[in-house]
Coordinates of C-alpha atoms (C1' of nucleotides) in Angstrom, one line a residue:
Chain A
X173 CA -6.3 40.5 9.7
X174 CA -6.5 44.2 10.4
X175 CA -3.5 45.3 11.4
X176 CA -4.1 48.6 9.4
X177 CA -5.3 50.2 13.0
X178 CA -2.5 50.3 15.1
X179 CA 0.9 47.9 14.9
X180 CA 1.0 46.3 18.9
X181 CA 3.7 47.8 21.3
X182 CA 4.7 45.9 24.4
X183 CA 6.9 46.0 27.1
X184 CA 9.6 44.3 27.3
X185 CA 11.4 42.9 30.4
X186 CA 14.5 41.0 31.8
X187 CA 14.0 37.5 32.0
X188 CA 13.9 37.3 35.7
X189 CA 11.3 40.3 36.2
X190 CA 8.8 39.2 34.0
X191 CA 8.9 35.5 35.9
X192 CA 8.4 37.7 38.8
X193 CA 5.2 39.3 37.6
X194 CA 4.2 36.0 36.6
X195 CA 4.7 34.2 39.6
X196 CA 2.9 36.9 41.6
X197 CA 0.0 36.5 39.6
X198 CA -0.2 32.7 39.4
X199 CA 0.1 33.0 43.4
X200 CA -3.0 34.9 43.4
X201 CA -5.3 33.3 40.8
X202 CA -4.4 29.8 42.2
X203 CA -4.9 30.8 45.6
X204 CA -8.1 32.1 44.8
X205 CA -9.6 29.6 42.5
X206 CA -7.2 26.5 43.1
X207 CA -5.2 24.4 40.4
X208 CA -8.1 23.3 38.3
X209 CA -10.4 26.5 38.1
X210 CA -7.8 28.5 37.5
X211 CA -7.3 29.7 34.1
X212 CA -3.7 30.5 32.6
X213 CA -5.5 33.1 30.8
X214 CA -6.6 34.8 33.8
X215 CA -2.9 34.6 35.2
X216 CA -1.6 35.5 32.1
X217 CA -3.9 39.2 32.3
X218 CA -3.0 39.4 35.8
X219 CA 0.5 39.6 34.7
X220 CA -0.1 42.1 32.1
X221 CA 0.8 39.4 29.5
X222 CA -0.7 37.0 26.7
X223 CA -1.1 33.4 27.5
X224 CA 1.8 32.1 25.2
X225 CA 4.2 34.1 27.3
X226 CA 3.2 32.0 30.1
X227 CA 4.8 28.8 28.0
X228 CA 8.2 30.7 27.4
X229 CA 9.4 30.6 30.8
X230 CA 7.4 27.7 32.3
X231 CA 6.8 24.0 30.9
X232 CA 2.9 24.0 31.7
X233 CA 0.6 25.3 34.1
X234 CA 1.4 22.6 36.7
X235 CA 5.4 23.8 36.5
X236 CA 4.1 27.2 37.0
X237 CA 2.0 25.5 40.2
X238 CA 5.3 23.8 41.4
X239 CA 7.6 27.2 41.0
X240 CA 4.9 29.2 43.2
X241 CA 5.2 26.9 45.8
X242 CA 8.6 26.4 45.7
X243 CA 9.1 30.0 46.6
X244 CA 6.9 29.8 49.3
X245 CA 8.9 27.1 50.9
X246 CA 11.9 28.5 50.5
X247 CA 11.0 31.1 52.3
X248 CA 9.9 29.3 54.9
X249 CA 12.7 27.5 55.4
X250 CA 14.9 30.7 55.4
X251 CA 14.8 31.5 59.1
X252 CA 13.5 28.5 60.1
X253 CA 16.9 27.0 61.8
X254 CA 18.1 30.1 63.0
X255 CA 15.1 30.8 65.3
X256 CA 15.0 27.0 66.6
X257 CA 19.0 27.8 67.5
X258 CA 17.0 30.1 69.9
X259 CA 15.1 27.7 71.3
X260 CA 16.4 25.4 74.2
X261 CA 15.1 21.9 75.7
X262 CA 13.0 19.0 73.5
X263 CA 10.2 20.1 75.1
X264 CA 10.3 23.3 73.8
X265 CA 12.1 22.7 71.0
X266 CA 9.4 20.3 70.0
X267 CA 6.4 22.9 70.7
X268 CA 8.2 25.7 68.2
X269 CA 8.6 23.5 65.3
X270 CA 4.8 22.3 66.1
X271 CA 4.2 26.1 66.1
X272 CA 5.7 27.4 63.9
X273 CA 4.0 24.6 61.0
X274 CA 0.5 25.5 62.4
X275 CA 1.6 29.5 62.0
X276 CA 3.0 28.9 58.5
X277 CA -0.7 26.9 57.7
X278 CA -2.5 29.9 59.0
X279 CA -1.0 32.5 57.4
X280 CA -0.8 31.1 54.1
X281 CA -3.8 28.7 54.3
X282 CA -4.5 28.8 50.2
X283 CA -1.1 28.0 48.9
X284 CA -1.1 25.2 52.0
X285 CA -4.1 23.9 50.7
X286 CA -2.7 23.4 47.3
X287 CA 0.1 21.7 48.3
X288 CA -1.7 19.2 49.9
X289 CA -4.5 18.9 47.2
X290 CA -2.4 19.1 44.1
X291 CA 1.2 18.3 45.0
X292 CA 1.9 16.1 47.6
X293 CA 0.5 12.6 46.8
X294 CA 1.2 13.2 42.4
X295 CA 3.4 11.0 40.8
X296 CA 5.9 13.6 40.2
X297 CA 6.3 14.6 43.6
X298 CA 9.4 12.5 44.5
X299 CA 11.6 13.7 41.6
X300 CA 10.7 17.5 42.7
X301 CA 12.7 19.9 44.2
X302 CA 9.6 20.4 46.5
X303 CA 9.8 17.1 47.3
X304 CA 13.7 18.2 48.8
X305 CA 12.7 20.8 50.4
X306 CA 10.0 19.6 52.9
X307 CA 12.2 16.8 53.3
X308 CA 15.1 19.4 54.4
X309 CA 12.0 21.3 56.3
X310 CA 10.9 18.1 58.1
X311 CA 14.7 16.9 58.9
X312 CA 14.8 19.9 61.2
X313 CA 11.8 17.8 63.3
X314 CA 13.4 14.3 63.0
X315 CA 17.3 15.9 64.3
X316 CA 15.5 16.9 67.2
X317 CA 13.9 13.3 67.8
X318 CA 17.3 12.4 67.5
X319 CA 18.6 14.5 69.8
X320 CA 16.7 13.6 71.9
X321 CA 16.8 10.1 72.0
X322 CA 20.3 10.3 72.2
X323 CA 20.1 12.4 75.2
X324 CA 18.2 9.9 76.8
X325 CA 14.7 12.0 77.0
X326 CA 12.9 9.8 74.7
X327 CA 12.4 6.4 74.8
X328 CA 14.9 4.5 72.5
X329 CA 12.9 1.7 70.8
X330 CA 10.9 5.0 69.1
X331 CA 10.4 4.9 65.2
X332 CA 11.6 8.4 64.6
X333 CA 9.8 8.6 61.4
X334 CA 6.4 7.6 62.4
X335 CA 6.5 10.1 65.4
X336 CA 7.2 12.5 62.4
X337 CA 4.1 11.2 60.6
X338 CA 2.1 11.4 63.6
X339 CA 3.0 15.2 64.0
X340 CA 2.5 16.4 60.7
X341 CA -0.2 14.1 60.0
X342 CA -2.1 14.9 63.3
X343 CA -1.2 18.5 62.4
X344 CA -2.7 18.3 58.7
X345 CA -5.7 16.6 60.2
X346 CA -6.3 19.0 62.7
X347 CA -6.1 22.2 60.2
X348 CA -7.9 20.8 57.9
X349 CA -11.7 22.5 58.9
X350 CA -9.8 25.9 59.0
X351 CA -8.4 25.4 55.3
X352 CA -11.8 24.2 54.6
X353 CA -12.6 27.9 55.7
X354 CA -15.1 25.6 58.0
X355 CA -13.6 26.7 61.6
X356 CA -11.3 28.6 63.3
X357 CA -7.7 27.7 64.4
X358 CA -6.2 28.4 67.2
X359 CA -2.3 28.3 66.9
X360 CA -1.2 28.5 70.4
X361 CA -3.5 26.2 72.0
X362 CA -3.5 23.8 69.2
X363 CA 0.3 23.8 69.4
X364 CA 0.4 23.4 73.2
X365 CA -2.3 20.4 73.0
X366 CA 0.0 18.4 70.5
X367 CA 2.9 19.1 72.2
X368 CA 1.9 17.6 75.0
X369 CA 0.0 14.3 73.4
X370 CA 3.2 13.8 71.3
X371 CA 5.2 14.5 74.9
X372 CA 3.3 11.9 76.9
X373 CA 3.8 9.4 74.5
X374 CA 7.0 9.8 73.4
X375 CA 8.8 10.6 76.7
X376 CA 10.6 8.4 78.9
X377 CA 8.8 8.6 82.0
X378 CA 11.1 9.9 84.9
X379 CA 12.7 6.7 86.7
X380 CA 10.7 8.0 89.8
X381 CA 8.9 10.7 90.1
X382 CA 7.8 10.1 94.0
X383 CA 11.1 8.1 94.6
X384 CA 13.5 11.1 94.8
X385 CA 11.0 12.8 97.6
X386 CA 10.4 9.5 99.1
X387 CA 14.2 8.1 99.1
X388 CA 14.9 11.2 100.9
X389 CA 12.2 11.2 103.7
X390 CA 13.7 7.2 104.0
X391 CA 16.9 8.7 104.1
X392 CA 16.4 11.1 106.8
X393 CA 14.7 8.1 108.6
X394 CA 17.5 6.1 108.9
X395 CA 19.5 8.6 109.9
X396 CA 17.2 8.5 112.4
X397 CA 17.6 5.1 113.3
X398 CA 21.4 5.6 113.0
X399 CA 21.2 7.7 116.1
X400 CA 19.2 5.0 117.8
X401 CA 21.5 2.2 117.1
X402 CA 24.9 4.4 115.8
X403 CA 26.8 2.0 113.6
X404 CA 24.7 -0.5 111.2
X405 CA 25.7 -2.1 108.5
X406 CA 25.9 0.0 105.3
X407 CA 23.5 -0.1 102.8
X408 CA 23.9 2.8 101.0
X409 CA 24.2 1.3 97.7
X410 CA 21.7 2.6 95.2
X411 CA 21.3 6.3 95.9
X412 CA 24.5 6.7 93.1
X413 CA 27.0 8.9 94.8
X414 CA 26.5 9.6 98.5
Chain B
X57 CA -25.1 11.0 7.3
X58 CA -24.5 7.8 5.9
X59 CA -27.1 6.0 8.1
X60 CA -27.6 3.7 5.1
X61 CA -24.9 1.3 6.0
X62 CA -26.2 -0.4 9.3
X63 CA -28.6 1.0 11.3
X64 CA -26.8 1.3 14.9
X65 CA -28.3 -1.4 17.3
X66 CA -27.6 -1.0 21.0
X67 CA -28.3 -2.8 24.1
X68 CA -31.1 -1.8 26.8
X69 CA -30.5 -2.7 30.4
X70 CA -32.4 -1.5 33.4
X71 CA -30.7 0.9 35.1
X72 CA -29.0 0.0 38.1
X73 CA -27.2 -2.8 35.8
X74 CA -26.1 -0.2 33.7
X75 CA -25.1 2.2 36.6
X76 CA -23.2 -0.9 37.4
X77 CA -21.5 -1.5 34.5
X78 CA -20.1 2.4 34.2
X79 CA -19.1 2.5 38.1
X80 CA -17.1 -0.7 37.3
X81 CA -15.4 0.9 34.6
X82 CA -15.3 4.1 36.3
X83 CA -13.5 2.7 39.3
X84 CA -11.0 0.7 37.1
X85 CA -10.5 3.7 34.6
X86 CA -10.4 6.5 38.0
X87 CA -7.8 3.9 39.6
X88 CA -5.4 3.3 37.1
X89 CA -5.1 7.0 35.4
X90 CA -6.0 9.5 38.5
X91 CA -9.0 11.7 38.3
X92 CA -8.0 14.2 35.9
X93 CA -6.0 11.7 33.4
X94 CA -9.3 9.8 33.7
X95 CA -11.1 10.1 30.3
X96 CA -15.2 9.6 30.0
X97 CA -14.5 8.4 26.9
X98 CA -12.1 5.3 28.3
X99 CA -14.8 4.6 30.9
X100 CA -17.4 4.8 28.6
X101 CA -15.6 2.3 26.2
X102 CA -15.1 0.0 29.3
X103 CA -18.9 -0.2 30.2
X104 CA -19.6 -0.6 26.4
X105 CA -21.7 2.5 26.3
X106 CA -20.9 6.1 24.4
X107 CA -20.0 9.3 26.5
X108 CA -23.6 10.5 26.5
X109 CA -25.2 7.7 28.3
X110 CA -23.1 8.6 31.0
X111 CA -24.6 12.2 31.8
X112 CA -27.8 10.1 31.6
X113 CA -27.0 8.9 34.8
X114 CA -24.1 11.4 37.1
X115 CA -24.5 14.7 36.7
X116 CA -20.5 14.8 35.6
X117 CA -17.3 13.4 35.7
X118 CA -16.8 13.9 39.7
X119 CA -20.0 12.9 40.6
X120 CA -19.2 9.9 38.9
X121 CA -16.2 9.6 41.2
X122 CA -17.6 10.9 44.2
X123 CA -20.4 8.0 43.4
X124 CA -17.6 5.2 43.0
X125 CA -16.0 6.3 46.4
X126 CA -19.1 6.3 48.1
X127 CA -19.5 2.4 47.5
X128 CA -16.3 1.9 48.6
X129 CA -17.0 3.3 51.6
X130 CA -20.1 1.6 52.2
X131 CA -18.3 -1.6 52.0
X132 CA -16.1 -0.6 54.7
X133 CA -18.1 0.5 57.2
X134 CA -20.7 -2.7 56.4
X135 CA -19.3 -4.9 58.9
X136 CA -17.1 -2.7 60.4
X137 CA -19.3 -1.9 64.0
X138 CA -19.7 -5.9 64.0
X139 CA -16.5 -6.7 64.2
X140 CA -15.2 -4.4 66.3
X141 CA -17.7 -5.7 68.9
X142 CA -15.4 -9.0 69.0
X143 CA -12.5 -7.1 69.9
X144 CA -12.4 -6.4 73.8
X145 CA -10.4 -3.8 76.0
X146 CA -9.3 0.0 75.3
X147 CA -6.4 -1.0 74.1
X148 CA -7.0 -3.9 71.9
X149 CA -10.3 -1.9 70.5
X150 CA -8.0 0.9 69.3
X151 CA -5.6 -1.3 67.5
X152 CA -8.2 -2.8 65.9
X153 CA -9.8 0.5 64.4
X154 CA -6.1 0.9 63.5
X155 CA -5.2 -1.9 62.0
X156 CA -8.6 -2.3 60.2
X157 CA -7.6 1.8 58.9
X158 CA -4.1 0.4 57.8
X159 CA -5.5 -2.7 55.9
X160 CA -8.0 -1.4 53.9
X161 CA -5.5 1.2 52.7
X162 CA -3.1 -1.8 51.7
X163 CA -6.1 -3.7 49.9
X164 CA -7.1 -0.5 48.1
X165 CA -4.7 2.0 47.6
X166 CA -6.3 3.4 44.6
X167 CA -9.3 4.2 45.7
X168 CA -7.7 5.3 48.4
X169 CA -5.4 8.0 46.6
X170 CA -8.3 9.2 44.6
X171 CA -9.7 10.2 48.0
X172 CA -7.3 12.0 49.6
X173 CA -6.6 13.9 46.8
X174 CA -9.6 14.5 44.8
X175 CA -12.5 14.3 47.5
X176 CA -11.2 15.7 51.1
X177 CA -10.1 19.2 51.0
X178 CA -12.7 20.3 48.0
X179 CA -15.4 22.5 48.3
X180 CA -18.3 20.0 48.2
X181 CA -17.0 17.5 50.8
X182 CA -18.0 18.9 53.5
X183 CA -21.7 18.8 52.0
X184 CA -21.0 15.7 50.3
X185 CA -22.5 12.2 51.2
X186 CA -19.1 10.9 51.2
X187 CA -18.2 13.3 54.4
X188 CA -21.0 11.7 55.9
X189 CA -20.0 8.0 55.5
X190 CA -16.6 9.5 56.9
X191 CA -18.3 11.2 60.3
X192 CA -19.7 7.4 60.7
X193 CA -16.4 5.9 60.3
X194 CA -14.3 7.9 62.6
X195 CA -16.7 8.1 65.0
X196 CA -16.0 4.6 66.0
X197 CA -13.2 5.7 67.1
X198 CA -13.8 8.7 68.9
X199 CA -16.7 6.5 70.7
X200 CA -14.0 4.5 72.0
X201 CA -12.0 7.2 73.1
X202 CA -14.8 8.6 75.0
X203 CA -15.4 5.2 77.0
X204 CA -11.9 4.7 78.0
X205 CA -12.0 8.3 79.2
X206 CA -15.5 7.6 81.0
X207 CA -13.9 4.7 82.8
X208 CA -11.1 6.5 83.6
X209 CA -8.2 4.5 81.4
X210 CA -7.7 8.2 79.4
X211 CA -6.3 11.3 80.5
X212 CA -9.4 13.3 81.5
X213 CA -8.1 16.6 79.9
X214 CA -7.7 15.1 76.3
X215 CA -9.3 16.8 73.5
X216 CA -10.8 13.6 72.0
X217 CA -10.6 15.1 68.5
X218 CA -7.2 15.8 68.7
X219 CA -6.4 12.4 69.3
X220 CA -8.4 11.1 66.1
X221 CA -6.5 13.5 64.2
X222 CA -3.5 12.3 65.3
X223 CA -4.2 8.5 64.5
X224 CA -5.8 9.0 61.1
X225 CA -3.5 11.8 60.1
X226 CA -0.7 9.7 61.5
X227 CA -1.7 7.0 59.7
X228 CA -2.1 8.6 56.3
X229 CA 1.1 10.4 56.4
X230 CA 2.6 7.2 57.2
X231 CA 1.3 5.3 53.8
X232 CA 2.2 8.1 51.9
X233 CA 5.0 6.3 50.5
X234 CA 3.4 3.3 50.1
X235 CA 0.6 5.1 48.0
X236 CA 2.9 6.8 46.1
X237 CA 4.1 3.5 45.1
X238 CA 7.6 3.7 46.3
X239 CA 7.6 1.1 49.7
X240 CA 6.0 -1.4 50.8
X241 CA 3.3 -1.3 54.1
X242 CA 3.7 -3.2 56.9
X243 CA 0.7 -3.3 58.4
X244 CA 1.1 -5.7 61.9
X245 CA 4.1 -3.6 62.6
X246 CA 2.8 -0.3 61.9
X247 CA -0.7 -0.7 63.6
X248 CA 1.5 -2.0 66.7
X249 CA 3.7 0.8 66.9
X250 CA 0.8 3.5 65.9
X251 CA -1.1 1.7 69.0
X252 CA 1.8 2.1 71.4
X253 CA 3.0 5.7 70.5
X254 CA -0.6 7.3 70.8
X255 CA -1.6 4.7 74.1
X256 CA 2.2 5.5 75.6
X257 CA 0.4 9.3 74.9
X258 CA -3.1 9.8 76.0
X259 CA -3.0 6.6 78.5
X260 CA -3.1 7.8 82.0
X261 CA -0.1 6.6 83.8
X262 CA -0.9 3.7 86.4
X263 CA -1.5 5.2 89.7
X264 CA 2.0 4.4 91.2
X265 CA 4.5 3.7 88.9
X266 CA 6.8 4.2 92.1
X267 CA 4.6 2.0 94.5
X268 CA 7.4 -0.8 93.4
X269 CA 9.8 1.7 94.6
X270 CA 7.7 2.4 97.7
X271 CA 7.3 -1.3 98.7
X272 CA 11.5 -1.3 99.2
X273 CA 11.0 1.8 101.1
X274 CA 8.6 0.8 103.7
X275 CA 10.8 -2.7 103.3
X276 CA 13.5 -0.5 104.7
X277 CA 11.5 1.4 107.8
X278 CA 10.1 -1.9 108.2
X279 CA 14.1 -2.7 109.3
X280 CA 14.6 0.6 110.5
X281 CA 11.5 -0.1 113.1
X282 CA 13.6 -3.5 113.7
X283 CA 16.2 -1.9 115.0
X284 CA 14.6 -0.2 117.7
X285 CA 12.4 -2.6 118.5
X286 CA 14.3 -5.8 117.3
X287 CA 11.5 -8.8 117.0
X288 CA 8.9 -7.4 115.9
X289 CA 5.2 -8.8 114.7
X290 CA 4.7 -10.4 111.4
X291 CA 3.7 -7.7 109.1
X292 CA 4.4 -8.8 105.6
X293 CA 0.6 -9.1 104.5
X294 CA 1.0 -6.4 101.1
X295 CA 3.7 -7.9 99.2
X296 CA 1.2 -10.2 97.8
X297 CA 1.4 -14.3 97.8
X298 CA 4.1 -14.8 100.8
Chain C
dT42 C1' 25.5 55.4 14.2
dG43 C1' 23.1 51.8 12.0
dG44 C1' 22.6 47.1 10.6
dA45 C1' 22.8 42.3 12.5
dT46 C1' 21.6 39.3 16.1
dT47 C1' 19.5 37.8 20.1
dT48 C1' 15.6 37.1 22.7
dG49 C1' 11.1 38.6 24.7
dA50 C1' 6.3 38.7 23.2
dT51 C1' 2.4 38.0 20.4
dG52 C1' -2.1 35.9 19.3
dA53 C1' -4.3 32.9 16.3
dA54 C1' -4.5 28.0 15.5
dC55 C1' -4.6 23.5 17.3
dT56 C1' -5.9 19.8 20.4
dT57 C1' -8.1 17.5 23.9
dC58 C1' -12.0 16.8 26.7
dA59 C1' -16.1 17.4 29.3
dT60 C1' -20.7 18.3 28.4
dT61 C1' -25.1 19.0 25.7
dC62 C1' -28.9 17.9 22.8
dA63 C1' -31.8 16.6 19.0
dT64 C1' -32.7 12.2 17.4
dT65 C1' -33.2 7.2 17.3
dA66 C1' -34.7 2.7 18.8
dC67 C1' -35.5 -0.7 22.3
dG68 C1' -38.9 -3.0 25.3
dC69 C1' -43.1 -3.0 27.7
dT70 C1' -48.2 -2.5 28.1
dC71 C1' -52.9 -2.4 26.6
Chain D
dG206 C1' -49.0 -4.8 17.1
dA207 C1' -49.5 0.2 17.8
dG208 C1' -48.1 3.5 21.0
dC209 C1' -45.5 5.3 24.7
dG210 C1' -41.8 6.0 27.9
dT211 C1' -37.2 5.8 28.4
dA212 C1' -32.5 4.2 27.4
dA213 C1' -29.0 5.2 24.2
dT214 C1' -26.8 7.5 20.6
dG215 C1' -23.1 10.4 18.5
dA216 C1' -22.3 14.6 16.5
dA217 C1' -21.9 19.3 18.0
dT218 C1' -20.4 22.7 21.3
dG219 C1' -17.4 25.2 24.1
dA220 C1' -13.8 25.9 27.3
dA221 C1' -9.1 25.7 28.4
dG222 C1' -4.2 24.2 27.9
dT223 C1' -0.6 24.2 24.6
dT224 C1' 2.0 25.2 20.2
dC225 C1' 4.1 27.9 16.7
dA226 C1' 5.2 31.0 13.0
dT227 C1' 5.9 35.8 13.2
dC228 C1' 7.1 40.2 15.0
dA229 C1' 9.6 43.8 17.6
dA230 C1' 12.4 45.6 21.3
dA231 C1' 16.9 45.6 23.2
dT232 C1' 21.7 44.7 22.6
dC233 C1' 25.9 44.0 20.2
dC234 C1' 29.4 45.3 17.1
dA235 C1' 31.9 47.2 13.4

DNA sequence: TGGATTTGATGAACTTCATTCATTACGCTC
DNA sequence: GAGCGTAATGAATGAAGTTCATCAAATCCA
């Protein structure tokens, strides 16, 4: 123990800085290296600290994990109702929330890939507040459904939650060469592509598409016929309000 | 060194019966603790061998596990191709490759976790055998797909990929709950309603959905034409058995 | 202002595992 | 049955997460 040299001086912070410089570095070291390879000794110099630190403000290196994306998806979720209010129709409605996932994947494709890997599907996932939080971000998805089922656009013997799976699921499924840093991904068309598959299935086809065009050339017909042979019987009975 | 007690005696077995004996124990260990809770030690101790025999035989701990999967796999696809050539029509073919998806999830949802979160998404998969075996298994579907768009029964414009995504991803979000242990899986209902969202999607819509609609109309010129010229000749030949 | 108290920070020690390796012994062949 | 190839051993190694007794900076208070 040679502690004749020099005594140690550090820097000391508030509570809440310190996590910060914490967090910051455990964002970069896991999304660099991932849960397993990453060291808390490495975060632990990236913050400018020693590794016991670390254990004064966080239960283990997985709470640590959990906190840094816990930040991440609340800020995600910050704007993320606000800009749908903004947004007008299912249709479209639909395609920005579809969007606005595959943007969040591709701009932040190393903390998305440790979600998936290390977080989602644990046992502890339930009980966490992560766990709330994509359940309040995916809610936003499944009021829209309901919407629009409601509205009548949708077809009304849908299971809400499986045409939620099927989004995100599709979704995760189709990004999952780009987080594999294995292909490109193209946000726009990819969004427009699912849109549309989700759309065709989900949508209640028009009662007629051709009827409207054709009940009016009919229409126009007999009153053709009307002129011919001026007073028939009425049968004006399913056009709704003539 | 007290090797004067009893000399240490061990059994000698060939070596796939030994291979054998660790995968068994290594699946049953791997299943019941998770990958990383998974000690060589325990699986050692199940397939009455010491750590170091292990590394005799995988080069470490996650080729061990990538080995186990891989024979789970196997099994699945075995018969797979041969049973699906019972199973006729685009429809009924793509319920099938759903279903079959659903129920070997239910039948092994360990093996099953272990995959999605150890195996896809890390480095090696894409390299690994175990990608492989999973090209062959989805590509069952996707050769269905491409038939029914051959003969016309899909939308030409799909992207065939997309769609796979969409069913497995679909599917896997949709046991997520189930493999997390927290509800059950119903697998007739949930292969029939996976079936008749993504079919409701990507099937082109019959020709004339509004030919119905059209038979009433030309009904109706049909009497319009009576009018003006009252009996007329018998022309009821397209409404089908008169 | 200066001592007491609180709390941030330290870093060495501890623990748990995966992994390695020098050594041992089983089983087969000539 | 001697010798050889290979299966098997188990103690040693090393890396990484976690703990803990101790120290020091900041704050409080008389």
């Amino acid at each position: 123990m040679s502690e004749a040299a020099g005594k140690r001086s550090f820097s000391r912070r508030p509570r809440a800085e310190r996590m910060e410089q914490i967090e910051a570095a455990a964002r970069d070291v896991f999304s660099r290296n991932g849960f397993a390879a990453a060291s808390i000794s490495e975060i632990a110099a990236g913050a400018g600290v020693v590794e016991g630190t670390i254990y004064k403000y966080y239960e283990n290196k997985r709470d640590l994990l959990l906190t840094v994306l816990q930040r991440w998806y609340e800020s995600m979720i910050a704007d993320y109702v606000d800009q749908l209010a903004g947004v007008a129709g299912l249709r479209n409605r639909l395609r920005f929330v579809i969007w606005r996932h595959l943007k969040s994947i591709k701009d932040n494709p190393d903390l998305c890939r440790l979600f998936y890997a290390e977080v989602r599907g644990s046992d502890d996932y339930y009980e966490s507040t992560l766990y709330r939080l994509n359940r309040e971000y995916t809610n936003v998805l499944m009021r829209i459904l309901r919407d629009g089922m409601a509205a009548g656009e949708l077809r009304p013997d849908l299971s809400i939650a499986l045409v939620r799976d099927m989004i995100f699921g599709g979704i995760e499924h189709h990004v999952a060469t780009f987080l594999a840093r294995r292909g490109e991904l193209d946000v726009e068309r990819a969004a427009e592509q699912l849109t549309d598959m989700v759309m065709a299935g989900i949508v209640q086809p028009p009662p007629a598409p051709a009827s409207l065009g054709l009940e009016a050339a009919v229409r126009r017909l007999e009153r053709v016929a009307e002129r011919l042979d001026p007073p028939a019987r009425g049968e004006q009975q399913d056009t709704g309000p003539c």
